[in-house]
Every structure is written in structure tokens, then in C-alpha cells.
Coordinates of C-alpha atoms and ligand atoms in Angstrom, one line a residue:
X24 CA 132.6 63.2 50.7
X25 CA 136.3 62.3 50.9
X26 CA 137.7 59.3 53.2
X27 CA 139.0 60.5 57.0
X28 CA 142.6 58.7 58.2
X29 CA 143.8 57.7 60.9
X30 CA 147.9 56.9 60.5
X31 CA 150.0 56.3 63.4
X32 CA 153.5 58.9 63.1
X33 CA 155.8 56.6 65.4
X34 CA 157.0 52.9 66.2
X35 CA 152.7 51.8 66.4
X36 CA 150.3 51.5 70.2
X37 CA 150.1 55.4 70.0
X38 CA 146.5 55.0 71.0
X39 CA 145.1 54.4 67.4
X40 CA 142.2 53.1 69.6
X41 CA 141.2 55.5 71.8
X42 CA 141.2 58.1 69.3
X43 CA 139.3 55.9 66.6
X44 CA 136.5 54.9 69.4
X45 CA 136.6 58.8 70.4
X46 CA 136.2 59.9 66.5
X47 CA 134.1 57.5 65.6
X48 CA 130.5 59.0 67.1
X49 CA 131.4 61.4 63.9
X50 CA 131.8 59.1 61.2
X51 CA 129.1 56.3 59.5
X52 CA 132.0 53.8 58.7
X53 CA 135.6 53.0 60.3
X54 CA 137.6 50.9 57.5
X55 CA 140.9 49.3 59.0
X56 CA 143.0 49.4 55.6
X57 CA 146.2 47.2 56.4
X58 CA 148.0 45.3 59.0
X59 CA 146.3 42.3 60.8
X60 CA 146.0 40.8 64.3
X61 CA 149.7 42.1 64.9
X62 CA 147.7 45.3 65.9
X63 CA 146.3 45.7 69.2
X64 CA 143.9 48.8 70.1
X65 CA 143.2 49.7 73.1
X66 CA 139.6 51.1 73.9
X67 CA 138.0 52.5 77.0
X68 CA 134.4 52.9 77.8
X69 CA 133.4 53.8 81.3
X70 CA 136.3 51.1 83.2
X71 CA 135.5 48.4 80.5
X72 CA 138.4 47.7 78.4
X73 CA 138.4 46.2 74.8
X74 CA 141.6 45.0 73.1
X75 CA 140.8 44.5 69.3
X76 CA 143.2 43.3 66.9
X77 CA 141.9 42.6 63.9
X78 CA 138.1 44.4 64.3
X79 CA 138.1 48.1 63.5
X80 CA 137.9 50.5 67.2
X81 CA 134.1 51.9 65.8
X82 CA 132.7 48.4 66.5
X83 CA 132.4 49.5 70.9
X84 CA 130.1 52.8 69.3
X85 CA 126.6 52.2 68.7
X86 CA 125.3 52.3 65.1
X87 CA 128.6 52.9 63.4
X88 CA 129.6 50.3 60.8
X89 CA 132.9 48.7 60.8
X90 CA 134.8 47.4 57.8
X91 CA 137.8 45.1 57.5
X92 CA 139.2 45.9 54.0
X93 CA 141.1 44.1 50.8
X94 CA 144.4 44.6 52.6
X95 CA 144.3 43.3 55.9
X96 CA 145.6 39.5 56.8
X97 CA 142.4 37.8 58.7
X98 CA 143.5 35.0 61.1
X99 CA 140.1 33.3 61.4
X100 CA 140.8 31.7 64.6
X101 CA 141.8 35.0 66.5
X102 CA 138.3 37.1 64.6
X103 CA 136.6 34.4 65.7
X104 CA 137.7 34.9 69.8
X105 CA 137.5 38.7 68.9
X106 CA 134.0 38.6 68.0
X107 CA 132.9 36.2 70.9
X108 CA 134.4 38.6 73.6
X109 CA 132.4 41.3 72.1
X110 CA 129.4 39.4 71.5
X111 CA 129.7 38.5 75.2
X112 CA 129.8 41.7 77.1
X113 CA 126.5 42.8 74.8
X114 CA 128.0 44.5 71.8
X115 CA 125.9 44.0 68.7
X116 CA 128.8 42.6 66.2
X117 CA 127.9 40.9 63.0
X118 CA 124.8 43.1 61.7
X119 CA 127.5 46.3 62.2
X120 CA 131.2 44.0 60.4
X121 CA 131.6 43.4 56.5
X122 CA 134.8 41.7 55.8
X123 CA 136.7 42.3 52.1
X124 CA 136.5 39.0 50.0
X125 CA 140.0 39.9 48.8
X126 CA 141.5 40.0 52.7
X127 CA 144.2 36.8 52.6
X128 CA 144.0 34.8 54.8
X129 CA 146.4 33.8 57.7
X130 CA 146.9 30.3 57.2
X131 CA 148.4 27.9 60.0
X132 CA 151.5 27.7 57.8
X133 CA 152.1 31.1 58.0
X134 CA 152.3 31.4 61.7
X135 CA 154.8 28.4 62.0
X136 CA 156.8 30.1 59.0
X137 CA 156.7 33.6 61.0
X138 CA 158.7 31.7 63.9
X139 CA 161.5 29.8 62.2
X140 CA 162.3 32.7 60.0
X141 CA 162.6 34.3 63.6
X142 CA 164.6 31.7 64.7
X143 CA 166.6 30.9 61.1
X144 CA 167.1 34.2 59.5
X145 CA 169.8 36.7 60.7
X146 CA 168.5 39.7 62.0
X147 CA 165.4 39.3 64.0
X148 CA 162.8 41.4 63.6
X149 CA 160.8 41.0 67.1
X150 CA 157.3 40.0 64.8
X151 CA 154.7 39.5 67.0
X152 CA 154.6 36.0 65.7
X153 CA 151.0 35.9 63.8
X154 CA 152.1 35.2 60.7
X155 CA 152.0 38.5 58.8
X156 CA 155.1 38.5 57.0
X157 CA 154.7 35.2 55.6
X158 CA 150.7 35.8 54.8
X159 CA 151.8 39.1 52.8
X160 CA 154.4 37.2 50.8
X161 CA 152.3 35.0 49.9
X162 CA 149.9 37.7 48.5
X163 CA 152.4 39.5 46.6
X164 CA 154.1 35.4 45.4
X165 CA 150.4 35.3 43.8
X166 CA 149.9 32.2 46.6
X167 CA 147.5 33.2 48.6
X168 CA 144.4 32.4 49.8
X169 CA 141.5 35.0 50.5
X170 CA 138.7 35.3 52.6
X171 CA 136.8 34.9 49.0
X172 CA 138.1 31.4 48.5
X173 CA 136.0 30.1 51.6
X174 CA 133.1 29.8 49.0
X175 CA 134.8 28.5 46.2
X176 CA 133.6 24.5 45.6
X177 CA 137.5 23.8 45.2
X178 CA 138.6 25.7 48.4
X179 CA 139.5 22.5 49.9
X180 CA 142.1 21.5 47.2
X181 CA 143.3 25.5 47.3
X182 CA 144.1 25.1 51.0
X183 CA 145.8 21.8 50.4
X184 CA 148.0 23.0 47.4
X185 CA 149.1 25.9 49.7
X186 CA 149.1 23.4 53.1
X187 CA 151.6 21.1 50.9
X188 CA 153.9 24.5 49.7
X189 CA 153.7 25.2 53.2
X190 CA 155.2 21.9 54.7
X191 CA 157.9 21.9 52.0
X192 CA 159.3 24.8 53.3
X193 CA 159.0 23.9 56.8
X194 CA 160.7 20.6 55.7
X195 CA 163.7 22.8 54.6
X196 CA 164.7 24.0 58.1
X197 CA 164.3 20.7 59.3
X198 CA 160.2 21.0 60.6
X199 CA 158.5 17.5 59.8
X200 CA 156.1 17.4 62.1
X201 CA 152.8 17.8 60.9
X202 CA 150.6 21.1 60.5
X203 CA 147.7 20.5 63.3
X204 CA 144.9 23.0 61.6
X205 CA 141.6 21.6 62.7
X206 CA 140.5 24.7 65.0
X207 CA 141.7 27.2 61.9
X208 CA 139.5 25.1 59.2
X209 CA 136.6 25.2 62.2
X210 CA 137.3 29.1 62.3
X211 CA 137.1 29.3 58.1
X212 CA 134.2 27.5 57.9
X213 CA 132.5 29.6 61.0
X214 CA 133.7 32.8 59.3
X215 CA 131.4 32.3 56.3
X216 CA 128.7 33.2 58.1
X217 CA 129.9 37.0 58.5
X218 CA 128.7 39.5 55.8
X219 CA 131.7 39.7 52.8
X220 CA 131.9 42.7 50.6
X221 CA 133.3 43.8 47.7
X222 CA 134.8 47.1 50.0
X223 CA 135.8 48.9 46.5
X224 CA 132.0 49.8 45.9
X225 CA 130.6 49.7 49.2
X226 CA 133.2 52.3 50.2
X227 CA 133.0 54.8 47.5
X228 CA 128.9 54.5 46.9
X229 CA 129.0 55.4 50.5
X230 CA 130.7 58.3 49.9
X231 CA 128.1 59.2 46.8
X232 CA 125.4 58.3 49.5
X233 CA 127.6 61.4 51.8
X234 CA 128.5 59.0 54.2
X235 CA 131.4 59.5 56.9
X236 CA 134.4 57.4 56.8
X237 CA 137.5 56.9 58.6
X238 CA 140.1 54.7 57.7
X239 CA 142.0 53.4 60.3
X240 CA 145.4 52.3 60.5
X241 CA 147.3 49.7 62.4
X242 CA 150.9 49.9 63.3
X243 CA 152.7 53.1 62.5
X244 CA 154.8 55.4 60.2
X245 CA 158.1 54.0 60.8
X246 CA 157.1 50.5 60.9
X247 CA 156.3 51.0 57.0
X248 CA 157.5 47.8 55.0
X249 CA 158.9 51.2 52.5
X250 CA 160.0 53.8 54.7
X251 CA 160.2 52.5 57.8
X252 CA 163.7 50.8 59.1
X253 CA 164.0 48.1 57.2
X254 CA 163.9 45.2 57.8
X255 CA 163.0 46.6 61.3
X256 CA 159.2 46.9 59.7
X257 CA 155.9 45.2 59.3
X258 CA 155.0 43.9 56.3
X259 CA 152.6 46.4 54.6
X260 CA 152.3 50.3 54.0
X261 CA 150.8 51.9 57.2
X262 CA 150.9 55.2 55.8
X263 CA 148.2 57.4 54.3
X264 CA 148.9 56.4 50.8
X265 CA 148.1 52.7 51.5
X266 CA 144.1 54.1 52.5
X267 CA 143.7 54.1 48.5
X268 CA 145.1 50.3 47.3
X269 CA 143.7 49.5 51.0
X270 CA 140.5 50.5 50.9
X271 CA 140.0 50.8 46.5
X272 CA 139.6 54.5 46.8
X273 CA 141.5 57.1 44.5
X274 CA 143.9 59.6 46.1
X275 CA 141.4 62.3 44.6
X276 CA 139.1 60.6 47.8
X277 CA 141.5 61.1 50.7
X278 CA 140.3 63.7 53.0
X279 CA 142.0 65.1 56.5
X280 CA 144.6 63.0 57.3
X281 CA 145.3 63.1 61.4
X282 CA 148.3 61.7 62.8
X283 CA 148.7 60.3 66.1
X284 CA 151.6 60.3 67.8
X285 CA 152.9 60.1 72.0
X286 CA 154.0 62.3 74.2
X287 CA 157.3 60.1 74.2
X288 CA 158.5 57.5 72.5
X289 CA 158.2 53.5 72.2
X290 CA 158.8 50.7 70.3
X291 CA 158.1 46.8 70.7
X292 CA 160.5 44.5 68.7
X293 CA 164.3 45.1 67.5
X294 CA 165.1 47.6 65.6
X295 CA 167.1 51.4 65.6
X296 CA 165.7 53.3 68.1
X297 CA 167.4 56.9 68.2
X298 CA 166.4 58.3 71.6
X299 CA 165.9 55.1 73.3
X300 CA 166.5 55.5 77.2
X301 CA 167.4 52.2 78.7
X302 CA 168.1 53.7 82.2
X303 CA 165.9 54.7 85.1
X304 CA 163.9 57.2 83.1
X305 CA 162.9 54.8 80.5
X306 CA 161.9 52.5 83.0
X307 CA 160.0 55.1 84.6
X308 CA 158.3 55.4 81.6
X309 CA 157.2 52.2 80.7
X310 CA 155.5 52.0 84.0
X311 CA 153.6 54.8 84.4
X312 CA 152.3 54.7 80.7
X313 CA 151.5 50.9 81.4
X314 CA 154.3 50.0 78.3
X315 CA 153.7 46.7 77.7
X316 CA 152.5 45.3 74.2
X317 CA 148.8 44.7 74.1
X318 CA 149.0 42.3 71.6
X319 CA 152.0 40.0 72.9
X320 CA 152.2 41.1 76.4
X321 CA 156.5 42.3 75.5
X322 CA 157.8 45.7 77.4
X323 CA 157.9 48.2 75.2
X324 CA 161.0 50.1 74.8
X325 CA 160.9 53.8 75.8
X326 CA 162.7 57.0 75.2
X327 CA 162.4 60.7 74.4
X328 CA 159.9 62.2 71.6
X329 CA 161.8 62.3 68.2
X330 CA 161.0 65.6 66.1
X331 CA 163.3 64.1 63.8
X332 CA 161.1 61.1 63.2
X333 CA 157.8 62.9 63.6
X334 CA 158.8 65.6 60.8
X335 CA 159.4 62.5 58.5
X336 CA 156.0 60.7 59.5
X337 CA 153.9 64.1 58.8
X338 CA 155.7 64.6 55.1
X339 CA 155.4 60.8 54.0
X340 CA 151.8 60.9 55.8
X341 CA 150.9 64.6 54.4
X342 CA 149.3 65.3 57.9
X343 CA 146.7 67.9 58.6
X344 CA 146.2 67.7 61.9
X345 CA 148.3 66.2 64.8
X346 CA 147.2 64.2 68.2
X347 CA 149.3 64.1 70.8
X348 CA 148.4 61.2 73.3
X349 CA 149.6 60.2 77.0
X350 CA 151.1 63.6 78.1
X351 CA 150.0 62.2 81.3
X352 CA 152.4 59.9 81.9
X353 CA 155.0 62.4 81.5
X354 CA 153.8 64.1 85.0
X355 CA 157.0 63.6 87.6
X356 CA 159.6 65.0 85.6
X357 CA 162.5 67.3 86.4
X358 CA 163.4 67.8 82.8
X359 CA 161.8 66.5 79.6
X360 CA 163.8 65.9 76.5
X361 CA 162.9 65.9 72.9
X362 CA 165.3 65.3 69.8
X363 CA 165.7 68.0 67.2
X364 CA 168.1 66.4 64.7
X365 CA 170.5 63.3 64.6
X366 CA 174.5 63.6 64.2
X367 CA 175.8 60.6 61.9
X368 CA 179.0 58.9 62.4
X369 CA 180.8 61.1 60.7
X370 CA 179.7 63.9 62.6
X371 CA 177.3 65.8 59.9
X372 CA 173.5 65.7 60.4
X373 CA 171.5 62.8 59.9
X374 CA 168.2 61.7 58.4
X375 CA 165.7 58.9 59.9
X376 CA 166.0 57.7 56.5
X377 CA 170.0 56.5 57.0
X378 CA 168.5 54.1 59.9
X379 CA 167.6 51.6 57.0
X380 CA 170.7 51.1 55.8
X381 CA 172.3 50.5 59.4
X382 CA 173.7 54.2 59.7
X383 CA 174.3 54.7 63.8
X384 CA 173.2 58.3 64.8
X385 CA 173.1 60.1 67.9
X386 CA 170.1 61.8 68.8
X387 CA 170.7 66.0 69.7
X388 CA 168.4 66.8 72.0
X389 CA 166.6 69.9 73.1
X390 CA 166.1 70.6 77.3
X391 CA 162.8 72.0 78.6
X392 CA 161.5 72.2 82.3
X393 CA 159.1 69.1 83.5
X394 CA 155.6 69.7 84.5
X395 CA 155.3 68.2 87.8
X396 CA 151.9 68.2 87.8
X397 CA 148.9 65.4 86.9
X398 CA 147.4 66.4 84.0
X399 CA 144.4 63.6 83.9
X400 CA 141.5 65.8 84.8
X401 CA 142.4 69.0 82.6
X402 CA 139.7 69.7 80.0
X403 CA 140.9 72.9 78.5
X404 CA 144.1 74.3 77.0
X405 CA 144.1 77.3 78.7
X406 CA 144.5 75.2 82.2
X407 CA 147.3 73.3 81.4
X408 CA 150.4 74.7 82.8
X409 CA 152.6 76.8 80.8
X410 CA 155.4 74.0 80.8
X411 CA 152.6 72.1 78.7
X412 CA 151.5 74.8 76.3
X413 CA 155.2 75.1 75.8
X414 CA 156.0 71.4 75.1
X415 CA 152.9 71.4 73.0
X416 CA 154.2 74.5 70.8
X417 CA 157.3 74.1 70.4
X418 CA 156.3 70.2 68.7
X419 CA 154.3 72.4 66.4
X420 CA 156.7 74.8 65.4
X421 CA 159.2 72.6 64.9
X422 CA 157.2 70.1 62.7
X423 CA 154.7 72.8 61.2
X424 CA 151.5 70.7 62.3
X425 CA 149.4 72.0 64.3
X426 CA 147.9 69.8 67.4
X427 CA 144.1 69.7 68.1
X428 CA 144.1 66.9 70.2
X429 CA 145.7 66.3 73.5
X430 CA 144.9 63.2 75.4
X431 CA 145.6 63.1 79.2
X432 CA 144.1 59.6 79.8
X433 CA 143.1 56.4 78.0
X434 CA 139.2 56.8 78.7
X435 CA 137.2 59.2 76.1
X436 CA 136.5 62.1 78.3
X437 CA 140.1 62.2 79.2
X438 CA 141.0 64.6 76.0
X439 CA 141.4 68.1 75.2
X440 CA 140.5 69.9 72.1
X441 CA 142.3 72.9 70.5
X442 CA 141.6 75.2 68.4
X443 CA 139.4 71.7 66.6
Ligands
GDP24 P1 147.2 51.5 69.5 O1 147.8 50.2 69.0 O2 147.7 52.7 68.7 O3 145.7 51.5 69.5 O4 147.6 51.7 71.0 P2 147.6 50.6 72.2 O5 146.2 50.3 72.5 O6 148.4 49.4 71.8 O7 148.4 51.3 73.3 C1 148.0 52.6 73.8 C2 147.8 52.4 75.3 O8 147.7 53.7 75.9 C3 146.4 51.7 75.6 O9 146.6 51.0 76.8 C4 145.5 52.9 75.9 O10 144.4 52.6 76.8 C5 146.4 53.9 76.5 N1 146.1 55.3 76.3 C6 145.6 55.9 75.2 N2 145.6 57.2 75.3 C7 146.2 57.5 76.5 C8 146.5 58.7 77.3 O11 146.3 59.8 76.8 N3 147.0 58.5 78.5 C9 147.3 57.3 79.1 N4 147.8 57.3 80.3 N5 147.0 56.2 78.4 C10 146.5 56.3 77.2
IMO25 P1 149.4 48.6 66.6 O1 148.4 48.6 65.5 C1 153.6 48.1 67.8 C2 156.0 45.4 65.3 C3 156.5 44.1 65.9 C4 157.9 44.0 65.2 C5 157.5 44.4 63.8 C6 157.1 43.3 62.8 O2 148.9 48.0 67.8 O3 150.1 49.9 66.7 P2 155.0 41.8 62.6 O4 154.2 40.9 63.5 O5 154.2 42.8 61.9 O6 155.7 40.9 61.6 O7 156.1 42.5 63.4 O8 156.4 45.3 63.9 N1 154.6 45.6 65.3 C7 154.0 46.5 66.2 N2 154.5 47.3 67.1 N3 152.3 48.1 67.5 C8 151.8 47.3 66.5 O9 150.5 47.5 66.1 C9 152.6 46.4 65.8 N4 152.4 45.5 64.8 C10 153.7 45.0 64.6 O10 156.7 44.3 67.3 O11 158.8 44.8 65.7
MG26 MG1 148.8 48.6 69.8

């Protein structure tokens, strides 16, 4: 048995959720492999939504077992609320979660630290202000604290050492005020009680015991701390490389890899944004596709599909399958534009890779006739209109992927399968 993943292809919020929930009544095990509660999926069930940030999307299917792995940053306080909510509405939670002792921690330093660098540094990155950058710097300055450091009899000194490293760099902007971290040591202490795993084992003797797992990823492709637009990124690997240090699996393990991606395009934060629209149509856009961040509330920034951007996501991701969500949205236009290539500065072609280094590009763009038609209660390919099937080949052709998923609507039965 080989490991399943899930990578978002664009800016992240392409429905990782839905499509996660969807695919998980196929799989024993969903694994989120990276990221933290900067993520927010978006689930569906019969009207009942579900916003999870930090709990993998196979936690609202029955029986499926959902593991946070050695990579992702925990921020006790917000797993805590995550896991009330579902506890609340009836969802069976701590028998069906095993948390990674070697997930760091998100101490209440880091948070504070993620908004003066906002404030302080040139260059803001539009974090969603949860401390991820400066939990994952930690981890890689050898200073963190992890989830298995809860239990250790000197815990409390730990936490003080990095509280005290903490306020000395707060004290260096100018921040003397004192760290108030009573509800996050309540949290710690209360997250004990969930089961901890070593995921390295459990996850590969589950794949001995032929198991089903799918990792799933949080943000997306060109938020990559590597190859997305620096420093325009998150702070970890979100593509499918980062299943193997994410999960302790070898790349020999890696099975189909299915990349998600919209319709159109978004992106929450600053950043280079090649076919942004910031006109009527984008506006239009973020409306009817309900744009706004689910994890900070922010309006999403919209504009056309980028081939350009999506050809880079499948060769970095090495994608087997594409899914193509919110076509829906897309249902009262006259024309519908999507970029084949960028022209640099200089006039020559471009690559998405230049963005990083501050190269300005325009977006080319190819023209194709709208649809003008709701597209929510289509369950088959062959009764989409032709516009669709058009759209939805010419993606394929042009990035040499095919797409078996087409999702018309946020709720599960809102999908169409091809050729799958
Ligand atoms: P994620 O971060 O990738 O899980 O995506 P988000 O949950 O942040 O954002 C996706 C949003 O689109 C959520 O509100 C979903 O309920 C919604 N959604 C997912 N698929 C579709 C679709 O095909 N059509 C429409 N209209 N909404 C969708
Ligand atoms: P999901 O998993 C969209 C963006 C932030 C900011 C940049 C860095 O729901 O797709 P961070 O808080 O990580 O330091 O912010 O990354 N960002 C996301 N954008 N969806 C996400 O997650 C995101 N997680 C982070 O807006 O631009
Ligand atoms: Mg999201």
C-alpha cells in the first residue's frame, strides 16, 4: 500500500476540504502533513458546516482515523475549541485523533512575534497571524518545544527557557509588557489527554497492515516556503515531497498524488498575483464564490485561472490526477479568461519562477465563450454544456493532466466524476 495526497496547485482554500471529506469514505487514515491552524477547510454535510484548522477533514466521516503528523504547528488553545465544536454537534473525536509527539508547539510567544514582525519587518506578508512563521523557526533554530515535551518532568523549565528567549526579543522592538499565557498552559496541560503517536511507525505498519491513507495538505503550491513567491509564502513545504519528512514515509511510499485546484483564481495575503482582477469582475467573483478567508475572515483576492502557475504546481507536485473545484461560481459570464504564459519586462516570456525575485510580468491570456448557465445540479460530464467540456479540455491539454473531478458545489454530492 502506498500513501494517497492531497496538494493544493494554487494560492491555498481550493477546497482541500471538501475533496478530503468526499475522498475520505475510501481511505482508513487522513494524515495532515504540514501547515497549522493558518489552514481553514471547509466541509459540508447535509447544510452543517465545519471549519477545521488544525484537525484533518476525515474527522466529519464515520470510522476513518485522523492523524496530525510530526510537521504540523499545534496551537493547543485553538485544537482545543476545534475539538469542543465537534464534540458538540455529536462527532466522536478523541477515540478517531492521534497527534505526532514531534508536532511543535505554537507557543504564545510565537503569535505576538508573528505580529510585530508584520508590523516591523519590510515587506508584509499578510500571515494569518497564528504564529507559524515564528513556531517553524524555532524548529529549524533547534528551539522548539513539541507536543512530546508536555510529558517531560522538566517541561515547565523548557517552556520557561523558551518564554524568557521569547520576551527578549519582544523587548527588542520595544514590547515589555508581559506574555499573559494562562489559557495556552490550561490548553497544554488539557491536550495530554489526547492519544500521541510516534506517526513514523503507526503510518507505515498501516500500510504493511494494507491500510488506506491520504495525506492531506494545507495551504498550497505556490505558497511553498521553496518555490512559492518568496517571501510571499508560508513557512513550510506544501508540496508532495513534504508527505515523506511530513509524515516519516519514504518517496518509494508515495502513491497517486491529486491536485486540487479552482476554476479561477485567489489569493489571501500580499504577494505577486499575475492575473489578479481588481475590477468589477473580480469582485464578482469573490461574491458569488463566497471569497472570504475562512480562517481570518480577509477577502480574498480574485482573478483569472493561471495555466502558467498550474503547469508549475503539477511538475513540482508530479500530479496524477487533477480536481477542478467551484466551476459554479463561474456561471454569468460573457467571456472567461485563462493565462497561457507571462511576458517579462523585457518583453520575452516569463516563468512563475521570476515572481520570487520581484520580476513584474504580464499575464497573456487566452478568450473562450462563458457558460451562462448554473452548473450546481449537473451530475455527469456528458450534460455539462460544451462551453464546459471545452474549458475543462483545453486546462488538460495545456497542462497534460487529466481532470477526474469537477465540483459544482461545496456539499459532497455536488461533484462530477470523469473518466475516475
Ligand atoms: P481549503 O482551505 O482548500 O479547504 O478551502 P476553503 O475551505 O478555505 O475554501 C473553499 C470554499 O469553497 C469553502 O467555503 C467550500 O465550502 C467552498 N467550496 C468547495 N468546493 C466548492 C464548489 O465546487 N463550489 C462552490 N460554490 N463552493 C465550493
Ligand atoms: P488553507 O489550508 C490561503 C497565506 C496567508 C499569507 C501567507 C503566510 O486553508 O488553504 P502564514 O499565516 O502561513 O504565515 O501566512 O500564507 N496562507 C493561506 N492562504 N489558505 C491557507 O490555508 C493559508 N495559510 C496561509 O494569507 O499570505
Ligand atoms: Mg482554506
Amino acid at each position: 500500500m502506498k500513501v494517497d495526497v492531497i496538494a493544493g496547485l494554487q494560492w491555498g482554500d481550493e477546497g482541500k476540504g471538501k475533496i478530503v471529506d468526499l475522498l475520505s469514505s475510501n481511505y482508513d487514515i487522513i494524515a495532515r502533513f504540514q501547515g497549522g491552524p493558518n489552514a481553514g477547510h471547509t466541509i459540508i454535510v447535509n447544510g452543517t458546516k465545519y471549519v477545521l484548522h488544525q484537525i484533518p477533514s476525515g474527522m466529519t466521516r464515520e470510522g476513518v482515523m485522523n492523524v496530525i503528523g510530526n510537521s504540523v504547528v499545534l496551537d493547543p488553545i485553538i485544537l482545543q475549541k476545534e475539538i469542543s465544536s465537534l464534540e458538540n454537534v455529536g462527532i466522536e473525536v478523541r477515540s478517531r485523533l492521534l497527534v505526532s509527539r514531534r508536532a511543535n508547539l505554537i507557543l504564545p510567544g510565537h503569535r505576538l512575534l508573528d505580529s510585530i514582525h508584520e508590523k516591523n519587518i519590510d515587506g508584509k506578508v499578510g500571515s494569518t497571524l497564528k504564529g507559524i512563521g515564528p513556531t517553524y523557526q524555532d524548529k529549524t533554530g533547534r528551539f522548539g518545544l513539541r507536543v512530546g515535551d508536555l510529558f517531560s518532568p522538566d517541561f515547565k523549565a523548557k517552556y520557561n527557557r523558551a518564554l524568557e528567549r521569547h520576551k527578549c526579543i519582544l523587548r527588542g522592538f520595544g514590547h515589555e509588557e508581559a506574555i499573559d499565557d494562562k489559557a495556552w498552559l490550561d490548553a497544554a496541560e488539557g491536550l495530554k489527554s489526547l492519544q500521541m503517536v510516534d506517526n513514523e511507525y503507526y503510518i507505515n505498519n498501516a500500510l504493511k497492515d494494507g491500510k488506506k491513507i491520504l495525506a492531506e495538505g494545507a495551504q498550497g503550491t505556490l505558497l511553498d516556503i521553496d518555490f512559492g513567491s518568496y517571501p510571499y509564502v508560508t513557512s513550510s513545504n506544501t508540496i508532495s515531497a513534504a508527505v515523506c519528512t511530513g509524515l516519516g514515509i519514504s518517496p518509494k511510499k508515495i502513491g497517486k498524488v491529486f491536485g486540487i485546484f479552482k476554476a479561477y483564481a485567489t489569493r489571501v495575503g500580499d504577494g505577486p498575483f499575475p492575473t489578479e482582477l481588481n475590477d468589477a469582475m473580480g469582485e464578482n467573483l469573490r461574491q458569488k464564490g463566497h471569497e472570504f478567508g475562512s480562517t481570518t475572515g480577509r477577502p480574498r483576492r480574485t482573478g483569472w485561472l493561471d495555466l502558467k502557475a498550474l503547469e508549475y504546481a503539477c511538475m513540482l507536485n508530479g500530479v496524477d490526477e487533477l480536481f477542478m473545484m467551484k466551476i459554479d461560481v463561474m456561471n454569468d459570464l460573457d467571456e472567461v479568461k485563462i493565462a497561457t504564459s507571462y511576458k517579462g519586462m523585457d518583453g520575452k516570456n516569463a516563468e512563475f519562477a521570476g515572481l520570487a525575485f520581484g520580476e513584474n510580468v504580464e499575464a497573456q491570456y487566452s478568450s473562450m465563450p462563458g457558460w451562462k448557465q448554473d452548473l450546481t445540479a449537473i451530475r455527469e460530464f456528458n450534460e455539462l454544456p460544451e462551453t464546459v467540456k471545452n474549458y475543462i479540455t483545453y486546462i488538460e491539454k495545456q497542462v497534460n493532466t487529466p481532470i477526474s473531478i469537477i465540483s459544482v458545489g461545496p456539499e459532497r454530492s455536488e461533484t462530477i466524476y470523469h473518466n475516475r
